[in-house]
PDB file of C-alpha atoms in Angstrom:
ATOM      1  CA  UNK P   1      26.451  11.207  79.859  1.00 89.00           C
ATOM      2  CA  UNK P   2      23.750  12.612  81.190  1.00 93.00           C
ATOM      3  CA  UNK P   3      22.178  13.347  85.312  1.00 96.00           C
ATOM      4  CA  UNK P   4      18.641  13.320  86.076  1.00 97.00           C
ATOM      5  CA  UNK P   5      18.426  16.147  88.226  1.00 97.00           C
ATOM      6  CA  UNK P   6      15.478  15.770  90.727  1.00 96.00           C
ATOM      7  CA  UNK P   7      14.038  19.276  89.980  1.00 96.00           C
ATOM      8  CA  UNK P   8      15.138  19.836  86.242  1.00 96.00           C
ATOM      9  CA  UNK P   9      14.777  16.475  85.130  1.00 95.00           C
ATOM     10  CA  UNK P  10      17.767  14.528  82.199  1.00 95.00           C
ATOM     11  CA  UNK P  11      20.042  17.098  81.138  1.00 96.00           C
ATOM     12  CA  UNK P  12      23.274  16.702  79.900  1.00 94.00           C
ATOM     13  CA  UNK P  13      26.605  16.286  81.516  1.00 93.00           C
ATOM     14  CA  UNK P  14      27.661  19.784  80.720  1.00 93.00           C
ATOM     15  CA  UNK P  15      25.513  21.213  82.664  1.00 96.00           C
ATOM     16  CA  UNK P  16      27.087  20.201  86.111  1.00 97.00           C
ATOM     17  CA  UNK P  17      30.285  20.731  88.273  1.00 97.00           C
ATOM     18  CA  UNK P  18      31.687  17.670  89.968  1.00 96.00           C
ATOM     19  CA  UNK P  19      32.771  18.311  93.398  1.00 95.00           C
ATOM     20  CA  UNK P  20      34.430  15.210  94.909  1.00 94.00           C
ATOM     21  CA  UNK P  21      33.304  12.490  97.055  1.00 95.00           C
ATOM     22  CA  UNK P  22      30.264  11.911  98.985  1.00 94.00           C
ATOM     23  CA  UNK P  23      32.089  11.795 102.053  1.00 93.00           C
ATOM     24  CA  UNK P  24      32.529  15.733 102.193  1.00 93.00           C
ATOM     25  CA  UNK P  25      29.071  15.338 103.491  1.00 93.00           C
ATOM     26  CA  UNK P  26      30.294  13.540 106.695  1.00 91.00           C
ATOM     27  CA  UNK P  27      32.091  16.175 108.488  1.00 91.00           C
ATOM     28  CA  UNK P  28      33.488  15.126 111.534  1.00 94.00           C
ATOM     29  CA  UNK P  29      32.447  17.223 115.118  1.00 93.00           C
ATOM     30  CA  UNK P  30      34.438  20.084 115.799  1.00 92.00           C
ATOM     31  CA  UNK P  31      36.449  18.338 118.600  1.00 94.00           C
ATOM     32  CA  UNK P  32      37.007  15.050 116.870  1.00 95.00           C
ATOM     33  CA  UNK P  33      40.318  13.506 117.049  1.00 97.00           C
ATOM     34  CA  UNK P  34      42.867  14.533 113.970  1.00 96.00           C
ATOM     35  CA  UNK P  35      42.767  11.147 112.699  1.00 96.00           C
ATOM     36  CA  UNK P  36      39.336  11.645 111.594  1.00 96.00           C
ATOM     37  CA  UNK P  37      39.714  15.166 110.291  1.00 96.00           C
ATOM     38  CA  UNK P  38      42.647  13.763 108.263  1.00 96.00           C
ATOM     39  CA  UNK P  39      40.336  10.928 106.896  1.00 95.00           C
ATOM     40  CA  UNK P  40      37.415  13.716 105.988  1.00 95.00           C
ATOM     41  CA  UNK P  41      40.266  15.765 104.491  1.00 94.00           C
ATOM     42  CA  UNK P  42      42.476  13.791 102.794  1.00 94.00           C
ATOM     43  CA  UNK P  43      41.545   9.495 102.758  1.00 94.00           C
ATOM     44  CA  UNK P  44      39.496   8.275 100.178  1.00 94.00           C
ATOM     45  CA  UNK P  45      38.092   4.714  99.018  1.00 92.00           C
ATOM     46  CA  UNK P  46      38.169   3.618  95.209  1.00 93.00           C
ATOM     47  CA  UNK P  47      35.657   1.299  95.398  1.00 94.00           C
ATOM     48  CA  UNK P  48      35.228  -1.117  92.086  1.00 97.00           C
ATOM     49  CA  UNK P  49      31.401  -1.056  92.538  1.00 96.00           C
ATOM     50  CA  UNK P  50      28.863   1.695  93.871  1.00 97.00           C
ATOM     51  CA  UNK P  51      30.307   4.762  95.002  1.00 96.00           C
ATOM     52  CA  UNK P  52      28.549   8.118  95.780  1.00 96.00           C
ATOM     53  CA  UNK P  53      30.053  11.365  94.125  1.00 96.00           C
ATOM     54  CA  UNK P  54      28.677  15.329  94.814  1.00 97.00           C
ATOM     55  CA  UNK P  55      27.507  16.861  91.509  1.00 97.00           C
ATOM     56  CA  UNK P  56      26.482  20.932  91.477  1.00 97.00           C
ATOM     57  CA  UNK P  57      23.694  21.851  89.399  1.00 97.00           C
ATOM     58  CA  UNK P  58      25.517  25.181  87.934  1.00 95.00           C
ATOM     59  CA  UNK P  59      23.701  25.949  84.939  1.00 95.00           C
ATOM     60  CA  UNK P  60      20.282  24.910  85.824  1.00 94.00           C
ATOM     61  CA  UNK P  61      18.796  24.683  89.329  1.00 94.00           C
ATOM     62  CA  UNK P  62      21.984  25.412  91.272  1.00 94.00           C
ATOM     63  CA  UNK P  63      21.379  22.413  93.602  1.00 95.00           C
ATOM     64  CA  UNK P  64      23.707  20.401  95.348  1.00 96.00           C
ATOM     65  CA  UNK P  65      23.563  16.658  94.350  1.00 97.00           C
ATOM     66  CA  UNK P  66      24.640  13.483  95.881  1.00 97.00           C
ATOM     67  CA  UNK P  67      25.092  10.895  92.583  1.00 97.00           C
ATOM     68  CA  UNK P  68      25.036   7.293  93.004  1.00 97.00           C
ATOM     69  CA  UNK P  69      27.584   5.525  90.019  1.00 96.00           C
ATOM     70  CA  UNK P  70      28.934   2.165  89.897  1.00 96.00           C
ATOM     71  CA  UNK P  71      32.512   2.507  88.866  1.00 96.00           C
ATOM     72  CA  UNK P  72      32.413  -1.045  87.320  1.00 97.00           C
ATOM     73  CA  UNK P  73      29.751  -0.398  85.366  1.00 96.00           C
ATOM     74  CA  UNK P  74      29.534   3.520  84.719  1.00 94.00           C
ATOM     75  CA  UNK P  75      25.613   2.863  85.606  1.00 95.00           C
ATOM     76  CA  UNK P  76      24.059   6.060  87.611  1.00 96.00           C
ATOM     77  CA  UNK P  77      21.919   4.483  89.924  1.00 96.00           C
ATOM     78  CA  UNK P  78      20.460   7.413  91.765  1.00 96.00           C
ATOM     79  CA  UNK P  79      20.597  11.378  91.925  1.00 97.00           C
ATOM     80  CA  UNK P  80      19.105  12.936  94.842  1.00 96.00           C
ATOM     81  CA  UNK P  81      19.162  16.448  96.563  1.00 96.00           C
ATOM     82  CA  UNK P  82      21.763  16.918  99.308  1.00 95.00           C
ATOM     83  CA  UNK P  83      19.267  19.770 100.878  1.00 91.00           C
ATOM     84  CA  UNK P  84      16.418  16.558 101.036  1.00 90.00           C
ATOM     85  CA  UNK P  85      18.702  14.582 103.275  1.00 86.00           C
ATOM     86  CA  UNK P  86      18.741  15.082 107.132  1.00 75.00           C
ATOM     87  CA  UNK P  87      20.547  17.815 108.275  1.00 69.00           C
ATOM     88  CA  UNK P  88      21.384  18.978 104.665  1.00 61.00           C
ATOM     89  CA  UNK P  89      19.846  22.387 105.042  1.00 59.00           C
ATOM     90  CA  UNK P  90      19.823  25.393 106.612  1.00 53.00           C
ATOM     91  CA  UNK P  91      17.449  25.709 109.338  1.00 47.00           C
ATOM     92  CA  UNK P  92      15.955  28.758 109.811  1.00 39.00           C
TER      93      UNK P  92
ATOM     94  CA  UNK I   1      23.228  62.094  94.491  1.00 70.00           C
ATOM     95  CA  UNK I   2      23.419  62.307  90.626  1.00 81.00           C
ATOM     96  CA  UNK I   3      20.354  61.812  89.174  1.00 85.00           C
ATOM     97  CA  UNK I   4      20.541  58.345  87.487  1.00 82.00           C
ATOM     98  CA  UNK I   5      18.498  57.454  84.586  1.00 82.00           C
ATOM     99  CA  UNK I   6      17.271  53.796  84.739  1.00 79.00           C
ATOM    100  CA  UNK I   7      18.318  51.976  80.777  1.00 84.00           C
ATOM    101  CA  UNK I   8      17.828  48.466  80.345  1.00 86.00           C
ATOM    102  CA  UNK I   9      20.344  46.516  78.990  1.00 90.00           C
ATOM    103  CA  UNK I  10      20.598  46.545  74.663  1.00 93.00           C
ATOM    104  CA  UNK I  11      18.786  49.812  75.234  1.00 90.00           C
ATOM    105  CA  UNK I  12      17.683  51.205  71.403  1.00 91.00           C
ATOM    106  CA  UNK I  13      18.797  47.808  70.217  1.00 95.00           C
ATOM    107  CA  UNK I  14      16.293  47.211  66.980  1.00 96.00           C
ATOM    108  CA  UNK I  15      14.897  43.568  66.535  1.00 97.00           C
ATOM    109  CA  UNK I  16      16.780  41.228  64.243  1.00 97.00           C
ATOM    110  CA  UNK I  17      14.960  38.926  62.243  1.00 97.00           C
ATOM    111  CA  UNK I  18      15.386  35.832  60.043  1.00 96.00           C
ATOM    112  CA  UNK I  19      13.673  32.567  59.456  1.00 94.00           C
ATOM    113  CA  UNK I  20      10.411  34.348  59.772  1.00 96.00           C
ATOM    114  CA  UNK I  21      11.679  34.366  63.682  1.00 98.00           C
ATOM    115  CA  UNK I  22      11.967  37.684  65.202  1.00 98.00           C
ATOM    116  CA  UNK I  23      14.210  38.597  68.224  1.00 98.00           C
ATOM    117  CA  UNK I  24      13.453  41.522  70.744  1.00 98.00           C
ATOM    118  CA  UNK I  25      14.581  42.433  73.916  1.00 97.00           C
ATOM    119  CA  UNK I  26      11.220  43.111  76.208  1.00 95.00           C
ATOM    120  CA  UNK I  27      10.270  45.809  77.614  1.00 92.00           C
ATOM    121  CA  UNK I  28      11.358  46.582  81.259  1.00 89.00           C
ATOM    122  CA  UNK I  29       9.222  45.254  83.925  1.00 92.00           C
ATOM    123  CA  UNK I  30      10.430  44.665  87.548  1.00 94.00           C
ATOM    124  CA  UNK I  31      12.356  41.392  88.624  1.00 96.00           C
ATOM    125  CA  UNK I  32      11.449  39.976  91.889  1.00 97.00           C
ATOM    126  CA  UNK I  33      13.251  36.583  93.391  1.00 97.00           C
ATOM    127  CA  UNK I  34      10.960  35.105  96.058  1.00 97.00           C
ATOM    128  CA  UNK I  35      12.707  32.410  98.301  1.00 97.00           C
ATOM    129  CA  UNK I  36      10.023  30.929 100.869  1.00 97.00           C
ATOM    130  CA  UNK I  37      11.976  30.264 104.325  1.00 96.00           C
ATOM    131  CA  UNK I  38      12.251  26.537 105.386  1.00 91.00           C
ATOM    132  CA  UNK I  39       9.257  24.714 105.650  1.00 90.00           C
ATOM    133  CA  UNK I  40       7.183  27.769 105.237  1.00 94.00           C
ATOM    134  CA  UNK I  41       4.067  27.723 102.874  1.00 93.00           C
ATOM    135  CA  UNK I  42       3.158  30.461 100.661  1.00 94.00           C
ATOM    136  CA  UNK I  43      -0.337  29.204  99.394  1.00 91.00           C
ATOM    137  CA  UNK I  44      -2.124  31.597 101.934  1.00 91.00           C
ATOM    138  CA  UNK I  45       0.244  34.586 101.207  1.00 91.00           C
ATOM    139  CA  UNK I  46      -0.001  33.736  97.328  1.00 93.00           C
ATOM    140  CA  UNK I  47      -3.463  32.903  96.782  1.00 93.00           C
ATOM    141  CA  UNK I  48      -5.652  36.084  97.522  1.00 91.00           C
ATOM    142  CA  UNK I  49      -3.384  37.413  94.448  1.00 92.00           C
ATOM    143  CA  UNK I  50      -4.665  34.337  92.220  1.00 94.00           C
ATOM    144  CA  UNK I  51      -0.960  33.196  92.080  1.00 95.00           C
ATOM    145  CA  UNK I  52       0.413  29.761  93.280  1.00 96.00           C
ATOM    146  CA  UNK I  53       3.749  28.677  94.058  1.00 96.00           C
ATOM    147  CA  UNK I  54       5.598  27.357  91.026  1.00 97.00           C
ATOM    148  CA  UNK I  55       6.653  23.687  91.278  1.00 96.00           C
ATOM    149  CA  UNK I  56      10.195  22.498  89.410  1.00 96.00           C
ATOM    150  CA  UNK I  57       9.700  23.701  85.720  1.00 97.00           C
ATOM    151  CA  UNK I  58       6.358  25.467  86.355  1.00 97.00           C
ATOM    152  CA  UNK I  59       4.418  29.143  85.750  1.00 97.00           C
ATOM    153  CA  UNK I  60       1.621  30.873  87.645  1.00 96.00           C
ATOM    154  CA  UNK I  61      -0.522  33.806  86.314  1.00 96.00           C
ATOM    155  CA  UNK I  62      -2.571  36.364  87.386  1.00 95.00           C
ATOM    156  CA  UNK I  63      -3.295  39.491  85.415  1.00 93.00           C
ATOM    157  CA  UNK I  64       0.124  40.785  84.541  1.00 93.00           C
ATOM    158  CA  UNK I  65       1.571  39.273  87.496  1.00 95.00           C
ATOM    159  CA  UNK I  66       3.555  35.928  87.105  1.00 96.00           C
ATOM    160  CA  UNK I  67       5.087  33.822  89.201  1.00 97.00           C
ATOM    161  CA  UNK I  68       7.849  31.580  87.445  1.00 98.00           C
ATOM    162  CA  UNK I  69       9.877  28.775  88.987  1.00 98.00           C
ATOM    163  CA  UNK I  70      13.687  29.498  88.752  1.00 97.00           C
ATOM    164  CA  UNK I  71      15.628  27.285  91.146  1.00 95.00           C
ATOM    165  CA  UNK I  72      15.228  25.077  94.367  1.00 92.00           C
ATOM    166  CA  UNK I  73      12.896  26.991  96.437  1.00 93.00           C
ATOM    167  CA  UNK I  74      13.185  29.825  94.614  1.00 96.00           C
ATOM    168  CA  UNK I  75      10.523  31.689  92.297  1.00 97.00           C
ATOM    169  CA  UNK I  76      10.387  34.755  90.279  1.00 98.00           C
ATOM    170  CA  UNK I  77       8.109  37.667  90.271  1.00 97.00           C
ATOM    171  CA  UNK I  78       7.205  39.111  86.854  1.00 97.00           C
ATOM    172  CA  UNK I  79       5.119  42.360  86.356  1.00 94.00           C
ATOM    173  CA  UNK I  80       4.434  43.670  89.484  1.00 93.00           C
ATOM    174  CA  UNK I  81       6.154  44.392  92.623  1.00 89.00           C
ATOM    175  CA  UNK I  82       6.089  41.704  95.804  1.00 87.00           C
ATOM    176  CA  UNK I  83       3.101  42.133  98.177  1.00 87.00           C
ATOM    177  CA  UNK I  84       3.522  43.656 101.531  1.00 87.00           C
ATOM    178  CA  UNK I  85       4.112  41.114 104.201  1.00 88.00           C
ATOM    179  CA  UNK I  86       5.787  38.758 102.115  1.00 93.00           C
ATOM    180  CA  UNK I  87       9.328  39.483 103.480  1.00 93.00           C
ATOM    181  CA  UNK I  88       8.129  37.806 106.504  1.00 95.00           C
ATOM    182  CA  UNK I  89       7.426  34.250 104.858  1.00 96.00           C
ATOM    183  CA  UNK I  90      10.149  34.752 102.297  1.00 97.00           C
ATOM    184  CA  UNK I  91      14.297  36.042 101.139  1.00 97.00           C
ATOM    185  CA  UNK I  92      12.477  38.843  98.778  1.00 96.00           C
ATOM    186  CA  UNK I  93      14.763  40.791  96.515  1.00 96.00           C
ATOM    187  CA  UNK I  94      14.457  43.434  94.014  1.00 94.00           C
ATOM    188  CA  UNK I  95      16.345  41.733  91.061  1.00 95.00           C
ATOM    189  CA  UNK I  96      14.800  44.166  88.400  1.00 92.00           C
ATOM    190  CA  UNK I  97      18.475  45.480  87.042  1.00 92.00           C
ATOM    191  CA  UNK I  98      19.991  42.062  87.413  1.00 95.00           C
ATOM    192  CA  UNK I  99      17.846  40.488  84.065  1.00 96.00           C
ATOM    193  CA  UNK I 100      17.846  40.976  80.733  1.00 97.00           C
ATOM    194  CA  UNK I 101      14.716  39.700  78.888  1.00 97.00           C
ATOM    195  CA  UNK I 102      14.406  39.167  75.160  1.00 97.00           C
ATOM    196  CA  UNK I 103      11.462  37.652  73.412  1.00 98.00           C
ATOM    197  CA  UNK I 104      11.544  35.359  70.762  1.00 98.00           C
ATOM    198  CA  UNK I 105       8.560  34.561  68.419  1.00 98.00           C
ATOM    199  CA  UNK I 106       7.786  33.177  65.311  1.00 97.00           C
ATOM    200  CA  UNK I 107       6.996  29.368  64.137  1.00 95.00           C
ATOM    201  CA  UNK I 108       9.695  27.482  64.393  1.00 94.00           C
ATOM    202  CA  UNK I 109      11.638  29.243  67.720  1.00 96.00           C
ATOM    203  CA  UNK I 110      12.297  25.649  69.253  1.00 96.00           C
ATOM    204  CA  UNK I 111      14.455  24.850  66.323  1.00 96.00           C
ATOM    205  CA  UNK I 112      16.873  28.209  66.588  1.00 97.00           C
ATOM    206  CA  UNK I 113      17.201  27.751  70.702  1.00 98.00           C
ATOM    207  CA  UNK I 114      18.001  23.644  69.516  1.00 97.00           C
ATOM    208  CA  UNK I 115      20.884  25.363  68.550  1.00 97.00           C
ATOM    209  CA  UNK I 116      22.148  26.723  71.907  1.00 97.00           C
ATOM    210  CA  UNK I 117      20.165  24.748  74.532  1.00 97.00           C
ATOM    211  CA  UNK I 118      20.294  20.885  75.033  1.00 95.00           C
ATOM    212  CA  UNK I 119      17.031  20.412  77.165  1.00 96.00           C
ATOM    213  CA  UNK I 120      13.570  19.683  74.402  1.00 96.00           C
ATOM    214  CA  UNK I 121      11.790  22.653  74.194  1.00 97.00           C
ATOM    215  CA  UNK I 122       9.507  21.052  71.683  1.00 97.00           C
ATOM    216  CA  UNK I 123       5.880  22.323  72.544  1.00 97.00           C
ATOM    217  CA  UNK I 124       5.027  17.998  73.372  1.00 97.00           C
ATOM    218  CA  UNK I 125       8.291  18.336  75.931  1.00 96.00           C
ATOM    219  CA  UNK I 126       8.103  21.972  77.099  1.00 97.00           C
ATOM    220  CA  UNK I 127       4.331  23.041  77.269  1.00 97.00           C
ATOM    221  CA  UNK I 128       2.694  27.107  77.387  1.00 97.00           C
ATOM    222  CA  UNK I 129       3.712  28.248  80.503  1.00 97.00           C
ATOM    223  CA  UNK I 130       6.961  26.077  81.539  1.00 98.00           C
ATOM    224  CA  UNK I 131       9.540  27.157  82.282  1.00 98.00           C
ATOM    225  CA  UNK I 132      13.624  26.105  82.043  1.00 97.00           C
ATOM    226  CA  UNK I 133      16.924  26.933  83.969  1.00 97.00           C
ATOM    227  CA  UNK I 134      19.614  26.070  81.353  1.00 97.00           C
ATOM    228  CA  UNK I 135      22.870  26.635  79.503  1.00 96.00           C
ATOM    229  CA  UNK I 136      22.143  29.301  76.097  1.00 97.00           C
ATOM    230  CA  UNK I 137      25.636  27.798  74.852  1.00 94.00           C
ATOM    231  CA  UNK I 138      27.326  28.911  77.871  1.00 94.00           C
ATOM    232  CA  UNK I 139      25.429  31.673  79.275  1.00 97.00           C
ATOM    233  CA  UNK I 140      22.741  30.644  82.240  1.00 96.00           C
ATOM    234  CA  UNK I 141      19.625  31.394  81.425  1.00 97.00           C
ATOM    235  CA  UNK I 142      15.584  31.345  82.348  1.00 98.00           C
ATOM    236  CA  UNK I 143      13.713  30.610  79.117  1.00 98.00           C
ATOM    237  CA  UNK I 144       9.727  30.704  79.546  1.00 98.00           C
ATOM    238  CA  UNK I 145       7.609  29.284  77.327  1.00 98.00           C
ATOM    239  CA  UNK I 146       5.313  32.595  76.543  1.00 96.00           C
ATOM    240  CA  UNK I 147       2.914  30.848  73.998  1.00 96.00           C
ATOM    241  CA  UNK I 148       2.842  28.583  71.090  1.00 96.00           C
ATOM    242  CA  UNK I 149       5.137  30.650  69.081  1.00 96.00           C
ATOM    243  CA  UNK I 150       6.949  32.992  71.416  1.00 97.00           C
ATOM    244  CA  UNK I 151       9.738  32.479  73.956  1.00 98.00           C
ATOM    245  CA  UNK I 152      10.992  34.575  76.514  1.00 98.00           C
ATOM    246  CA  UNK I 153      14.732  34.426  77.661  1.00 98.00           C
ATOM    247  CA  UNK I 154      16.480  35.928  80.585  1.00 98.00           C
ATOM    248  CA  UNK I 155      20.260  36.330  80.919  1.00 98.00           C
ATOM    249  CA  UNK I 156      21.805  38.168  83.833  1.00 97.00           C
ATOM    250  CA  UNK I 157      22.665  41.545  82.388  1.00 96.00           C
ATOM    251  CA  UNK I 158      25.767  41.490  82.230  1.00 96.00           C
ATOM    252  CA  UNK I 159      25.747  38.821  79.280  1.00 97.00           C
ATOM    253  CA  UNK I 160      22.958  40.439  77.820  1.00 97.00           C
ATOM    254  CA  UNK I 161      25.431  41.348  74.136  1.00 97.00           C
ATOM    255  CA  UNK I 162      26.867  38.049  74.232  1.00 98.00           C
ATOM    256  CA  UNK I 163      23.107  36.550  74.335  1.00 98.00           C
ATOM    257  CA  UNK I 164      22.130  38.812  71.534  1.00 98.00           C
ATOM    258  CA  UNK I 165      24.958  37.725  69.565  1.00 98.00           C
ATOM    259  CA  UNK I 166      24.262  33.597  70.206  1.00 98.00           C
ATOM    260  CA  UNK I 167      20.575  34.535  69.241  1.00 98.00           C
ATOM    261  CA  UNK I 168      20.769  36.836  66.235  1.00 98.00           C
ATOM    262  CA  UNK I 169      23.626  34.625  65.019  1.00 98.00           C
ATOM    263  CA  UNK I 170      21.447  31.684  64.682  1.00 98.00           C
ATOM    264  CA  UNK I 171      18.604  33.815  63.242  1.00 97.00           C
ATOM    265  CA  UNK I 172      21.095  34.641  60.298  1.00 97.00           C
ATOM    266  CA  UNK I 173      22.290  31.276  59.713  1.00 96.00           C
ATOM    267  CA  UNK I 174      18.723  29.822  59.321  1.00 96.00           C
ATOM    268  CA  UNK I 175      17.911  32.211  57.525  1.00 96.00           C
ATOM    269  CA  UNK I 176      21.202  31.505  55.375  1.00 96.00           C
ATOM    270  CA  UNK I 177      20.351  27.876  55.384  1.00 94.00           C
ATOM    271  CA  UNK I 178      16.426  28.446  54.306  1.00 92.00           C
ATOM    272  CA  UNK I 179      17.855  30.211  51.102  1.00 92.00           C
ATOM    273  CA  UNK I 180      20.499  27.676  50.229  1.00 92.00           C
ATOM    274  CA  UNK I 181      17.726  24.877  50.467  1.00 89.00           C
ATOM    275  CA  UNK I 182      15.262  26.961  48.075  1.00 89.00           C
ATOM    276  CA  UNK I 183      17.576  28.422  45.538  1.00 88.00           C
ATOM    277  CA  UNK I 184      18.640  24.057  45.266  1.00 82.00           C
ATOM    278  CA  UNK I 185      17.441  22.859  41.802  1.00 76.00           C
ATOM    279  CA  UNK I 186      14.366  20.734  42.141  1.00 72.00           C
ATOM    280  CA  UNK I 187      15.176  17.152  41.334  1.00 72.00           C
ATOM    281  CA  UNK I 188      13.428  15.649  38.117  1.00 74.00           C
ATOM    282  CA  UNK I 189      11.714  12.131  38.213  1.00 76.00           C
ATOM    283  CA  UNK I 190      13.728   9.578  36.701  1.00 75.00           C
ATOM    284  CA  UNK I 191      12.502   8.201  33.556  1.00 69.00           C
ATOM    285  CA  UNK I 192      10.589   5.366  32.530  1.00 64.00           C
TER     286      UNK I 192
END
């Protein structure tokens, strides 16, 4: 298996560190109700079909990915950085 | 304060060759990592010293100074120390004592790091002047593409021996393997 990493380009699997599921990147507000906080923390989908997965870059770039697989399939649809989509950086 | 004497890692450690490769560390030359702020440019900062940010995979060169790509926004200064006034545009840190550099020349180095590394370095795949963030077996590493016939590989310090060892190991066994294929009798043509 290999990821095409936006910045390092097709490198094999070994290479990364998967994280979980792409909905650690929705973090709920501070004050939102525990029902949400307990669906961030702890509810997941297992979707037969596309699903979105966050891949770390360890041993080359040490980006943060957001990976696009169909679980049907095992196609890899997309890779893209997490720091490219809104909000997914630092601000200075 | 004691006085400290600076060493670089391996220090006294002799080149090992084999394979008509040879493997050295390099000498020691300072380390700078240059992280530009968001959405800050460094062209006008960069450019009165000839240099040029590094895109994904790239090398810039002035002089002695080079500027190698090493990460997402992130570059690294070889040869010379950061210029004044860059702390302002960019994170700048000293990362001279954090690297250990070897060099590795000779026809033929692609082959040996084929060994360790699963990215092409073939010179059609990884040009003079590239440069790659990758596994050495299982040690992170920078390796630069020097010139036709010469590498240059960084390892954080600390795994400095255990990059030695990966690399002189596979020096020896081509080596080993060159010698088992020559000392092979020759086949003869079938007759008739």
């Amino acid at each position: 298996m290999r990821l095409t990493c936006p910045l390092c380009g097709p490198r094999d699997r070994r290479e990364f560190t998967y994280y979980g599921a792409g909905d650690y990147l929705s973090r709920p507000d501070p004050g939102a109700p525990a029902e949400a906080w307990d669906n961030y923390l702890h509810l997941r989908d297992n979707p037969a079909g596309p699903t979105r997965d966050l891949w770390y870059h360890d041993q080359g770039c040490a980006a943060w990915l957001l990976v696009s697989r169909n679980t049907i399939t095992h196609e890899i649809t997309g890779v893209e950085l997490v720091a490219d989509r809104k909000g997914g950086r630092d601000e200075a | 304060m004691a006085e400290l004497i600076a060493k670089t890692a391996l220090d006294g450690q002799r080149p090992a060759t084999g394979a008509g490769l040879v493997l050295a560390t390099l000498p020691p030359g300072p380390v700078w990592s240059i992280a530009p702020f968001p959405g800050v440019d460094l062209a006008p900062v960069l450019a009165p010293l000839g240099l040029a940010f590094p895109t994904p995979g790239q090398s810039s060169s002035a002089g002695d100074l080079r500027l190698i790509w090493t990460g997402r926004d992130q570059a690294f200064l070889l040869g010379g120390a950061a210029p004044p006034g860059l702390e302002a545009f960019a994170a700048v840190t000293d990362q001279t004592g954090a690297w250990a550099g070897f060099s590795l020349s000779g026809e033929g180095g692609e082959a040996a790091l084929a060994r360790l590394v699963t990215p092409d370095l073939r010179l059609a795949a990884f040009p003079v002047g590239h440069v790659i963030r990758t596994a050495l077996n299982h040690i992170p590493a920078i390796i630069l593409r020097e010139g036709r016939a010469g590498f240059h590989i960084r390892v954080f310090r600390s795994m400095a021996r255990s990059a030695w060892h990966e690399l002189a190991a596979v020096l020896e066994r081509l080596a080993a393997r060159q010698a088992a294929e020559q000392a092979r009798p020759v086949p003869t043509a079938p007759v008739g």
